[in-house]
Amino acid sequence: MDKNKDRQFLVSVSPHVRSEETTARIMWSVSAALLPAAAMGAYFFGPKAVITISISIIVAVLTEYLYQKGMKKKNTIGDGSALLTGLLLGLNLPASVPFYIPLVGAVVAILITKLIFGGLGYNIFNPALVGRAFLLMSFPKLMTIWTQPTAAFVKIDAVTTATPLGILKEEGIQKLLETFGGSFNMYMQMLSGNRAGSIGETSAIALLAGAAFLFYKRYITWHVPFSFLGSAALMAWIFGGKGAFFTGDPLLHMLSGGMLLGSFFMATDYVTSPAVKKGQILFGAGCGFLTMLIRLKGGYPEGVMFAILIMNCLTPMIDRGFRTKVFGSAKGAAR
Amino acid sequence: MTLGTFRGGVHPPDKKELSKDKAIAACSSPARVVVPLSQHIGAPCKPVVEIGQAVKKGEVIGAAEGFVSAPVHSSVSGKVAAIGEFLSATGRMVQSVVIENDMQEEWAALKDNPDYEKLSSEELKEKIKQAGIVGMGGAAFPAHVKLSPPKEKPIDAVILNGAECEPYLTADYRIMIERAPDVIAGLKVLMKMLGVSRGYIGIEDNKPDAVEIIKKAAESDSAIEIIALEVKYPQGAEKMLIKSVTGREVPPRGLPMDAGVVVHNIGTAVAVYEAVRYGKPLVERVVTITGESIKEPKNLLVKVGTLISDVVEECGGLASDTAKVISGGPMMGFALSSLEVPVTKGTSGVLAIPEQPIIHYEHFGPCIRCGRCIDVCPMGLMPSMLSVLSEKGLYEEAKEYKLFDCFECGSCTYVCPSKRPIVQFIRLAKSLVKP
Ligand code: SF4
Ligand code: SF4
């Protein structure tokens, strides 16, 4: 009848419009949100920190690329998730580690934890954390040598020291206050990141800025991080004191170790945390509880990593237990 | 003012500005119409005309078969040229009557009955049935069936759906603005037939002028209440609309009557009014022809059976970048393989969109379990699980995740950052297992 007669049109199932959000955009944004923390790490721990993070990222991305090339699978490094894993792993390492530490960690994280399970979306455990846990168990010495932060890139020999949590565990709160010279000083240094620890975990300010960005973009919601921090704070307050209950210092525990990095950036990983909001609250609370249990009673000064990994493995169960309610099925719904 | 709302939903760009200021205009009468004998949910009609027979506009050409059915009328005057299987917008072949238009526009029987308000509920219902009125929002359920609820389901309110939550579409909006008194009159007829004393019109808050105009038209009638609704897709889905307007929830797999209400479309209300007042059967409807690839978007009064190619020509034709043509809205409409399909009683819009914003379904990634689809599903389902189970072929397991409670609104698919064709997976699973 007319010129449109022989035209070909695309036929596919509705809906015919889609939101602009993509997996890649989310992954790149989370990586961007970690940049302030990475920059502060570089500032306090020097070029060594930059090298460690770089190796971790490069090896993570390369591992995924080579695996997929070798297995003749679709290349997915563009989705940004390998880069994010590499970055997270790097931020979770002490600055002083030799080059093969991030290298081995990244291979374990990407190859064993993610790709072998079927790639993004199919992994049970947070890849970066598995990488770190593997390193901690295989190289316990190297993974617990912490260097004193030095004012940016000044060439001096690294001084080894203990992390605040390490001091707290071994020598108590008095010693910790002495080290920092009073409690005000201690909190200030912890906020800025001028303390011993993993490269990306020390600067509370930088981490909170990144987290604020993720909240603003709605890439994370309050459910996991706030229940995580809330339950940890509660535990710290009740059981964290010397002798009496309800005398602990929750703020100290929030600012030390990997608490902020873990609760805002690792426990919130979509793939390895529950998908339903109620389940996320339970998941977060479990993370906080286990973290403090390990910190206060366990053999390690820090418990964030193991806490999240344990909760990762409970996630499928939580997901089964917390299904959503179908519209109209609530009691007395009809009228 | 608090806005009526429900849990979940999405906010796609509404794109209504393309056509919202275009007053309803009559589409020129086509040289021939292809009138499908099955335009509604339920039994197809039986043809009651023969090839070569002369028919008038409004004459019955397909008789209803059974209760859940609606007769089909000729939308033009002329001669029956063919009866046979023709392609429909859904992609199926449907028995249709082709009528050669003699352009005389000669009506079969139209009679003004200004005293229609005196008719009994049964008489009114009979007129609706004779007029072949069906839901005009898309599902096309015969109106008289909805108006005959079983006794054990008491109804106490009628809701008119003025949400028009599908992006792009503006037909109902234009009707509300241009024909507010007829909308109200239609609603009153519906209320009378059901013997209820409450009537609501739910209108999304992005059409404040429509809210005002309709409010004005209903001013003198205290039984009718206009409810402004939050702008959110799928605000116009029956269950969501009922929740937003009355606070009641229709139970899973239930019908609106299980919550004591009957929902009708804005266009349907006008058709009801015209049927009882003038005896006019449903032979034409307002259709929004729009989209970035339509040269001159319009709201047209189109005769049922007019080919979409004719309607598109009336709007300046398709731009060369057209990639997809959709019958209905972008969230739930059907993509057309050919424009040689007729407008039916349920066609609310024709949409042409360019290549650029289209997501090709084969480019989708794994579920990253972000939970977005769960947050937006208005039915409270877990679309992520449904899509993953269907993808793996675990269709029976999908039933445990309430597969059949999904009404394919597309919200989940709209938000999925992995661009997973969730609705497609759901349909596949539905087609392979029994409810
Ligand atoms: S699962 Fe069904 S009802 Fe829920 S959002 Fe997706 S299409 Fe809509
Ligand atoms: S929105 Fe897509 S990626 Fe996110 S949980 Fe749902 S299906 Fe998975």
PDB file of N, CA and C in Angstrom, chain B residues 340-422:
ATOM      1  N   GLU B 340       0.211  -3.158   8.703  1.00  0.00           N
ATOM      2  CA  GLU B 340      -1.059  -3.526   8.062  1.00  0.00           C
ATOM      3  C   GLU B 340      -1.942  -4.295   9.031  1.00  0.00           C
ATOM      4  N   VAL B 341      -2.095  -3.758  10.224  1.00  0.00           N
ATOM      5  CA  VAL B 341      -2.994  -4.382  11.206  1.00  0.00           C
ATOM      6  C   VAL B 341      -3.977  -3.313  11.669  1.00  0.00           C
ATOM      7  N   PRO B 342      -5.191  -3.733  12.019  1.00  0.00           N
ATOM      8  CA  PRO B 342      -6.213  -2.741  12.333  1.00  0.00           C
ATOM      9  C   PRO B 342      -6.167  -2.216  13.768  1.00  0.00           C
ATOM     10  N   VAL B 343      -6.661  -0.999  13.905  1.00  0.00           N
ATOM     11  CA  VAL B 343      -6.955  -0.448  15.221  1.00  0.00           C
ATOM     12  C   VAL B 343      -8.184  -1.191  15.745  1.00  0.00           C
ATOM     13  N   THR B 344      -8.141  -1.609  16.989  1.00  0.00           N
ATOM     14  CA  THR B 344      -9.300  -2.296  17.568  1.00  0.00           C
ATOM     15  C   THR B 344      -9.853  -1.490  18.740  1.00  0.00           C
ATOM     16  N   LYS B 345     -10.883  -2.046  19.365  1.00  0.00           N
ATOM     17  CA  LYS B 345     -11.515  -1.346  20.488  1.00  0.00           C
ATOM     18  C   LYS B 345     -10.533  -1.133  21.644  1.00  0.00           C
ATOM     19  N   GLY B 346      -9.510  -1.965  21.724  1.00  0.00           N
ATOM     20  CA  GLY B 346      -8.577  -1.874  22.843  1.00  0.00           C
ATOM     21  C   GLY B 346      -7.296  -1.113  22.518  1.00  0.00           C
ATOM     22  N   THR B 347      -7.173  -0.549  21.318  1.00  0.00           N
ATOM     23  CA  THR B 347      -5.935   0.140  20.929  1.00  0.00           C
ATOM     24  C   THR B 347      -5.886   1.545  21.528  1.00  0.00           C
ATOM     25  N   SER B 348      -5.045   1.741  22.516  1.00  0.00           N
ATOM     26  CA  SER B 348      -4.996   3.055  23.153  1.00  0.00           C
ATOM     27  C   SER B 348      -3.967   3.965  22.508  1.00  0.00           C
ATOM     28  N   GLY B 349      -2.990   3.379  21.867  1.00  0.00           N
ATOM     29  CA  GLY B 349      -1.968   4.214  21.264  1.00  0.00           C
ATOM     30  C   GLY B 349      -1.190   3.482  20.192  1.00  0.00           C
ATOM     31  N   VAL B 350      -0.548   4.261  19.333  1.00  0.00           N
ATOM     32  CA  VAL B 350       0.409   3.725  18.370  1.00  0.00           C
ATOM     33  C   VAL B 350       1.666   4.544  18.557  1.00  0.00           C
ATOM     34  N   LEU B 351       2.758   3.841  18.765  1.00  0.00           N
ATOM     35  CA  LEU B 351       3.985   4.495  19.180  1.00  0.00           C
ATOM     36  C   LEU B 351       5.088   4.102  18.221  1.00  0.00           C
ATOM     37  N   ALA B 352       5.831   5.079  17.722  1.00  0.00           N
ATOM     38  CA  ALA B 352       6.989   4.744  16.882  1.00  0.00           C
ATOM     39  C   ALA B 352       8.224   5.304  17.550  1.00  0.00           C
ATOM     40  N   ILE B 353       9.185   4.448  17.829  1.00  0.00           N
ATOM     41  CA  ILE B 353      10.383   4.930  18.502  1.00  0.00           C
ATOM     42  C   ILE B 353      11.634   4.573  17.700  1.00  0.00           C
ATOM     43  N   PRO B 354      12.635   5.446  17.777  1.00  0.00           N
ATOM     44  CA  PRO B 354      13.866   5.235  17.016  1.00  0.00           C
ATOM     45  C   PRO B 354      14.772   4.196  17.653  1.00  0.00           C
ATOM     46  N   GLU B 355      15.777   3.824  16.911  1.00  0.00           N
ATOM     47  CA  GLU B 355      16.709   2.782  17.328  1.00  0.00           C
ATOM     48  C   GLU B 355      17.406   3.098  18.652  1.00  0.00           C
ATOM     49  N   GLN B 356      17.797   4.345  18.785  1.00  0.00           N
ATOM     50  CA  GLN B 356      18.737   4.711  19.845  1.00  0.00           C
ATOM     51  C   GLN B 356      18.375   4.234  21.264  1.00  0.00           C
ATOM     52  N   PRO B 357      17.145   4.463  21.758  1.00  0.00           N
ATOM     53  CA  PRO B 357      16.916   4.064  23.143  1.00  0.00           C
ATOM     54  C   PRO B 357      16.588   2.581  23.324  1.00  0.00           C
ATOM     55  N   ILE B 358      16.509   1.839  22.231  1.00  0.00           N
ATOM     56  CA  ILE B 358      16.070   0.449  22.352  1.00  0.00           C
ATOM     57  C   ILE B 358      17.183  -0.441  22.897  1.00  0.00           C
ATOM     58  N   ILE B 359      16.823  -1.300  23.828  1.00  0.00           N
ATOM     59  CA  ILE B 359      17.783  -2.271  24.345  1.00  0.00           C
ATOM     60  C   ILE B 359      17.496  -3.593  23.640  1.00  0.00           C
ATOM     61  N   HIS B 360      18.470  -4.108  22.966  1.00  0.00           N
ATOM     62  CA  HIS B 360      18.250  -5.377  22.281  1.00  0.00           C
ATOM     63  C   HIS B 360      18.321  -6.513  23.284  1.00  0.00           C
ATOM     64  N   TYR B 361      17.335  -7.360  23.220  1.00  0.00           N
ATOM     65  CA  TYR B 361      17.175  -8.300  24.308  1.00  0.00           C
ATOM     66  C   TYR B 361      18.331  -9.282  24.431  1.00  0.00           C
ATOM     67  N   GLU B 362      19.023  -9.517  23.339  1.00  0.00           N
ATOM     68  CA  GLU B 362      20.082 -10.516  23.432  1.00  0.00           C
ATOM     69  C   GLU B 362      21.296  -9.999  24.219  1.00  0.00           C
ATOM     70  N   HIS B 363      21.359  -8.687  24.436  1.00  0.00           N
ATOM     71  CA  HIS B 363      22.492  -8.145  25.181  1.00  0.00           C
ATOM     72  C   HIS B 363      22.150  -8.020  26.651  1.00  0.00           C
ATOM     73  N   PHE B 364      21.949  -9.121  27.313  1.00  0.00           N
ATOM     74  CA  PHE B 364      21.680  -8.960  28.731  1.00  0.00           C
ATOM     75  C   PHE B 364      22.724  -9.699  29.552  1.00  0.00           C
ATOM     76  N   GLY B 365      22.871  -9.279  30.784  1.00  0.00           N
ATOM     77  CA  GLY B 365      23.899  -9.859  31.633  1.00  0.00           C
ATOM     78  C   GLY B 365      23.289 -10.751  32.696  1.00  0.00           C
ATOM     79  N   PRO B 366      24.127 -11.256  33.576  1.00  0.00           N
ATOM     80  CA  PRO B 366      23.621 -12.093  34.669  1.00  0.00           C
ATOM     81  C   PRO B 366      22.906 -11.233  35.708  1.00  0.00           C
ATOM     82  N   CYS B 367      22.069 -11.855  36.502  1.00  0.00           N
ATOM     83  CA  CYS B 367      21.429 -11.148  37.610  1.00  0.00           C
ATOM     84  C   CYS B 367      22.499 -10.860  38.654  1.00  0.00           C
ATOM     85  N   ILE B 368      22.689  -9.589  38.982  1.00  0.00           N
ATOM     86  CA  ILE B 368      23.680  -9.254  40.008  1.00  0.00           C
ATOM     87  C   ILE B 368      23.019  -9.119  41.379  1.00  0.00           C
ATOM     88  N   ARG B 369      21.794  -9.540  41.480  1.00  0.00           N
ATOM     89  CA  ARG B 369      21.055  -9.588  42.739  1.00  0.00           C
ATOM     90  C   ARG B 369      20.982  -8.224  43.421  1.00  0.00           C
ATOM     91  N   CYS B 370      20.827  -7.202  42.609  1.00  0.00           N
ATOM     92  CA  CYS B 370      20.824  -5.856  43.179  1.00  0.00           C
ATOM     93  C   CYS B 370      19.512  -5.562  43.909  1.00  0.00           C
ATOM     94  N   GLY B 371      18.489  -6.327  43.619  1.00  0.00           N
ATOM     95  CA  GLY B 371      17.226  -6.158  44.345  1.00  0.00           C
ATOM     96  C   GLY B 371      16.327  -5.056  43.812  1.00  0.00           C
ATOM     97  N   ARG B 372      16.763  -4.369  42.764  1.00  0.00           N
ATOM     98  CA  ARG B 372      15.932  -3.278  42.247  1.00  0.00           C
ATOM     99  C   ARG B 372      14.567  -3.779  41.789  1.00  0.00           C
ATOM    100  N   CYS B 373      14.562  -4.911  41.088  1.00  0.00           N
ATOM    101  CA  CYS B 373      13.293  -5.425  40.564  1.00  0.00           C
ATOM    102  C   CYS B 373      12.344  -5.772  41.711  1.00  0.00           C
ATOM    103  N   ILE B 374      12.901  -6.272  42.803  1.00  0.00           N
ATOM    104  CA  ILE B 374      12.070  -6.632  43.953  1.00  0.00           C
ATOM    105  C   ILE B 374      11.464  -5.369  44.554  1.00  0.00           C
ATOM    106  N   ASP B 375      12.260  -4.322  44.620  1.00  0.00           N
ATOM    107  CA  ASP B 375      11.760  -3.075  45.199  1.00  0.00           C
ATOM    108  C   ASP B 375      10.635  -2.462  44.384  1.00  0.00           C
ATOM    109  N   VAL B 376      10.683  -2.628  43.069  1.00  0.00           N
ATOM    110  CA  VAL B 376       9.683  -1.943  42.248  1.00  0.00           C
ATOM    111  C   VAL B 376       8.467  -2.801  41.908  1.00  0.00           C
ATOM    112  N   CYS B 377       8.554  -4.110  42.093  1.00  0.00           N
ATOM    113  CA  CYS B 377       7.428  -4.957  41.675  1.00  0.00           C
ATOM    114  C   CYS B 377       6.175  -4.597  42.467  1.00  0.00           C
ATOM    115  N   PRO B 378       5.148  -4.093  41.791  1.00  0.00           N
ATOM    116  CA  PRO B 378       3.942  -3.682  42.515  1.00  0.00           C
ATOM    117  C   PRO B 378       3.197  -4.870  43.110  1.00  0.00           C
ATOM    118  N   MET B 379       3.478  -6.061  42.588  1.00  0.00           N
ATOM    119  CA  MET B 379       2.795  -7.242  43.111  1.00  0.00           C
ATOM    120  C   MET B 379       3.553  -7.876  44.264  1.00  0.00           C
ATOM    121  N   GLY B 380       4.682  -7.309  44.651  1.00  0.00           N
ATOM    122  CA  GLY B 380       5.448  -7.868  45.757  1.00  0.00           C
ATOM    123  C   GLY B 380       6.096  -9.200  45.410  1.00  0.00           C
ATOM    124  N   LEU B 381       6.473  -9.368  44.158  1.00  0.00           N
ATOM    125  CA  LEU B 381       7.117 -10.620  43.752  1.00  0.00           C
ATOM    126  C   LEU B 381       8.640 -10.458  43.774  1.00  0.00           C
ATOM    127  N   MET B 382       9.331 -11.551  43.437  1.00  0.00           N
ATOM    128  CA  MET B 382      10.787 -11.501  43.323  1.00  0.00           C
ATOM    129  C   MET B 382      11.157 -11.799  41.867  1.00  0.00           C
ATOM    130  N   PRO B 383      11.045 -10.792  41.015  1.00  0.00           N
ATOM    131  CA  PRO B 383      11.284 -11.009  39.580  1.00  0.00           C
ATOM    132  C   PRO B 383      12.658 -11.587  39.299  1.00  0.00           C
ATOM    133  N   SER B 384      13.646 -11.237  40.131  1.00  0.00           N
ATOM    134  CA  SER B 384      14.994 -11.771  39.918  1.00  0.00           C
ATOM    135  C   SER B 384      14.960 -13.298  39.956  1.00  0.00           C
ATOM    136  N   MET B 385      14.273 -13.842  40.955  1.00  0.00           N
ATOM    137  CA  MET B 385      14.186 -15.297  41.071  1.00  0.00           C
ATOM    138  C   MET B 385      13.411 -15.876  39.889  1.00  0.00           C
ATOM    139  N   LEU B 386      12.311 -15.219  39.526  1.00  0.00           N
ATOM    140  CA  LEU B 386      11.515 -15.729  38.411  1.00  0.00           C
ATOM    141  C   LEU B 386      12.347 -15.801  37.143  1.00  0.00           C
ATOM    142  N   SER B 387      13.147 -14.755  36.892  1.00  0.00           N
ATOM    143  CA  SER B 387      13.921 -14.746  35.651  1.00  0.00           C
ATOM    144  C   SER B 387      15.033 -15.781  35.703  1.00  0.00           C
ATOM    145  N   VAL B 388      15.666 -15.915  36.855  1.00  0.00           N
ATOM    146  CA  VAL B 388      16.773 -16.875  36.957  1.00  0.00           C
ATOM    147  C   VAL B 388      16.241 -18.309  36.838  1.00  0.00           C
ATOM    148  N   LEU B 389      15.134 -18.598  37.525  1.00  0.00           N
ATOM    149  CA  LEU B 389      14.581 -19.950  37.465  1.00  0.00           C
ATOM    150  C   LEU B 389      14.117 -20.293  36.054  1.00  0.00           C
ATOM    151  N   SER B 390      13.485 -19.329  35.404  1.00  0.00           N
ATOM    152  CA  SER B 390      13.022 -19.573  34.047  1.00  0.00           C
ATOM    153  C   SER B 390      14.206 -19.763  33.102  1.00  0.00           C
ATOM    154  N   GLU B 391      15.234 -18.966  33.304  1.00  0.00           N
ATOM    155  CA  GLU B 391      16.434 -19.075  32.464  1.00  0.00           C
ATOM    156  C   GLU B 391      17.053 -20.468  32.581  1.00  0.00           C
ATOM    157  N   LYS B 392      16.994 -21.008  33.800  1.00  0.00           N
ATOM    158  CA  LYS B 392      17.564 -22.341  34.016  1.00  0.00           C
ATOM    159  C   LYS B 392      16.590 -23.446  33.641  1.00  0.00           C
ATOM    160  N   GLY B 393      15.388 -23.088  33.232  1.00  0.00           N
ATOM    161  CA  GLY B 393      14.406 -24.110  32.873  1.00  0.00           C
ATOM    162  C   GLY B 393      13.666 -24.686  34.067  1.00  0.00           C
ATOM    163  N   LEU B 394      13.795 -24.063  35.231  1.00  0.00           N
ATOM    164  CA  LEU B 394      13.119 -24.584  36.428  1.00  0.00           C
ATOM    165  C   LEU B 394      11.736 -23.928  36.563  1.00  0.00           C
ATOM    166  N   TYR B 395      10.870 -24.267  35.613  1.00  0.00           N
ATOM    167  CA  TYR B 395       9.584 -23.570  35.538  1.00  0.00           C
ATOM    168  C   TYR B 395       8.676 -23.899  36.717  1.00  0.00           C
ATOM    169  N   GLU B 396       8.690 -25.142  37.152  1.00  0.00           N
ATOM    170  CA  GLU B 396       7.832 -25.523  38.280  1.00  0.00           C
ATOM    171  C   GLU B 396       8.245 -24.747  39.536  1.00  0.00           C
ATOM    172  N   GLU B 397       9.572 -24.624  39.735  1.00  0.00           N
ATOM    173  CA  GLU B 397      10.065 -23.901  40.903  1.00  0.00           C
ATOM    174  C   GLU B 397       9.627 -22.438  40.854  1.00  0.00           C
ATOM    175  N   ALA B 398       9.511 -21.921  39.636  1.00  0.00           N
ATOM    176  CA  ALA B 398       9.111 -20.519  39.504  1.00  0.00           C
ATOM    177  C   ALA B 398       7.721 -20.305  40.103  1.00  0.00           C
ATOM    178  N   LYS B 399       6.909 -21.360  40.082  1.00  0.00           N
ATOM    179  CA  LYS B 399       5.567 -21.224  40.657  1.00  0.00           C
ATOM    180  C   LYS B 399       5.618 -20.942  42.152  1.00  0.00           C
ATOM    181  N   GLU B 400       6.650 -21.483  42.811  1.00  0.00           N
ATOM    182  CA  GLU B 400       6.796 -21.202  44.245  1.00  0.00           C
ATOM    183  C   GLU B 400       7.063 -19.727  44.480  1.00  0.00           C
ATOM    184  N   TYR B 401       7.600 -19.064  43.464  1.00  0.00           N
ATOM    185  CA  TYR B 401       7.823 -17.629  43.572  1.00  0.00           C
ATOM    186  C   TYR B 401       6.678 -16.856  42.928  1.00  0.00           C
ATOM    187  N   LYS B 402       5.501 -17.470  42.936  1.00  0.00           N
ATOM    188  CA  LYS B 402       4.261 -16.792  42.525  1.00  0.00           C
ATOM    189  C   LYS B 402       4.288 -16.314  41.081  1.00  0.00           C
ATOM    190  N   LEU B 403       4.800 -17.174  40.221  1.00  0.00           N
ATOM    191  CA  LEU B 403       4.865 -16.864  38.798  1.00  0.00           C
ATOM    192  C   LEU B 403       3.569 -16.263  38.263  1.00  0.00           C
ATOM    193  N   PHE B 404       2.442 -16.875  38.631  1.00  0.00           N
ATOM    194  CA  PHE B 404       1.186 -16.475  38.003  1.00  0.00           C
ATOM    195  C   PHE B 404       0.543 -15.246  38.639  1.00  0.00           C
ATOM    196  N   ASP B 405       1.187 -14.683  39.656  1.00  0.00           N
ATOM    197  CA  ASP B 405       0.687 -13.416  40.185  1.00  0.00           C
ATOM    198  C   ASP B 405       1.247 -12.231  39.419  1.00  0.00           C
ATOM    199  N   CYS B 406       2.199 -12.502  38.539  1.00  0.00           N
ATOM    200  CA  CYS B 406       2.792 -11.426  37.741  1.00  0.00           C
ATOM    201  C   CYS B 406       1.818 -11.021  36.647  1.00  0.00           C
ATOM    202  N   PHE B 407       1.562  -9.734  36.521  1.00  0.00           N
ATOM    203  CA  PHE B 407       0.683  -9.305  35.437  1.00  0.00           C
ATOM    204  C   PHE B 407       1.459  -8.605  34.317  1.00  0.00           C
ATOM    205  N   GLU B 408       2.748  -8.820  34.308  1.00  0.00           N
ATOM    206  CA  GLU B 408       3.607  -8.407  33.197  1.00  0.00           C
ATOM    207  C   GLU B 408       3.617  -6.907  32.974  1.00  0.00           C
ATOM    208  N   CYS B 409       3.666  -6.167  34.083  1.00  0.00           N
ATOM    209  CA  CYS B 409       3.660  -4.710  33.965  1.00  0.00           C
ATOM    210  C   CYS B 409       4.983  -4.189  33.428  1.00  0.00           C
ATOM    211  N   GLY B 410       6.047  -4.975  33.578  1.00  0.00           N
ATOM    212  CA  GLY B 410       7.331  -4.564  33.006  1.00  0.00           C
ATOM    213  C   GLY B 410       8.193  -3.688  33.894  1.00  0.00           C
ATOM    214  N   SER B 411       7.717  -3.357  35.094  1.00  0.00           N
ATOM    215  CA  SER B 411       8.507  -2.482  35.970  1.00  0.00           C
ATOM    216  C   SER B 411       9.871  -3.083  36.271  1.00  0.00           C
ATOM    217  N   CYS B 412       9.893  -4.390  36.539  1.00  0.00           N
ATOM    218  CA  CYS B 412      11.144  -5.064  36.883  1.00  0.00           C
ATOM    219  C   CYS B 412      12.135  -4.965  35.737  1.00  0.00           C
ATOM    220  N   THR B 413      11.661  -5.222  34.545  1.00  0.00           N
ATOM    221  CA  THR B 413      12.518  -5.198  33.377  1.00  0.00           C
ATOM    222  C   THR B 413      13.006  -3.778  33.110  1.00  0.00           C
ATOM    223  N   TYR B 414      12.140  -2.819  33.373  1.00  0.00           N
ATOM    224  CA  TYR B 414      12.524  -1.425  33.170  1.00  0.00           C
ATOM    225  C   TYR B 414      13.737  -1.053  34.022  1.00  0.00           C
ATOM    226  N   VAL B 415      13.754  -1.470  35.291  1.00  0.00           N
ATOM    227  CA  VAL B 415      14.839  -1.019  36.172  1.00  0.00           C
ATOM    228  C   VAL B 415      16.091  -1.880  36.120  1.00  0.00           C
ATOM    229  N   CYS B 416      15.990  -3.101  35.627  1.00  0.00           N
ATOM    230  CA  CYS B 416      17.121  -4.029  35.750  1.00  0.00           C
ATOM    231  C   CYS B 416      18.400  -3.473  35.117  1.00  0.00           C
ATOM    232  N   PRO B 417      19.450  -3.285  35.927  1.00  0.00           N
ATOM    233  CA  PRO B 417      20.686  -2.730  35.365  1.00  0.00           C
ATOM    234  C   PRO B 417      21.403  -3.731  34.455  1.00  0.00           C
ATOM    235  N   SER B 418      21.060  -5.009  34.607  1.00  0.00           N
ATOM    236  CA  SER B 418      21.678  -6.026  33.769  1.00  0.00           C
ATOM    237  C   SER B 418      20.901  -6.195  32.467  1.00  0.00           C
ATOM    238  N   LYS B 419      19.819  -5.408  32.330  1.00  0.00           N
ATOM    239  CA  LYS B 419      18.984  -5.424  31.125  1.00  0.00           C
ATOM    240  C   LYS B 419      18.410  -6.801  30.835  1.00  0.00           C
ATOM    241  N   ARG B 420      18.107  -7.521  31.898  1.00  0.00           N
ATOM    242  CA  ARG B 420      17.557  -8.857  31.709  1.00  0.00           C
ATOM    243  C   ARG B 420      16.114  -8.764  31.208  1.00  0.00           C
ATOM    244  N   PRO B 421      15.756  -9.574  30.215  1.00  0.00           N
ATOM    245  CA  PRO B 421      14.383  -9.551  29.703  1.00  0.00           C
ATOM    246  C   PRO B 421      13.473 -10.345  30.641  1.00  0.00           C
ATOM    247  N   ILE B 422      13.245  -9.800  31.807  1.00  0.00           N
ATOM    248  CA  ILE B 422      12.556 -10.556  32.860  1.00  0.00           C
ATOM    249  C   ILE B 422      11.147 -10.954  32.431  1.00  0.00           C
TER     250      ILE B 422
END
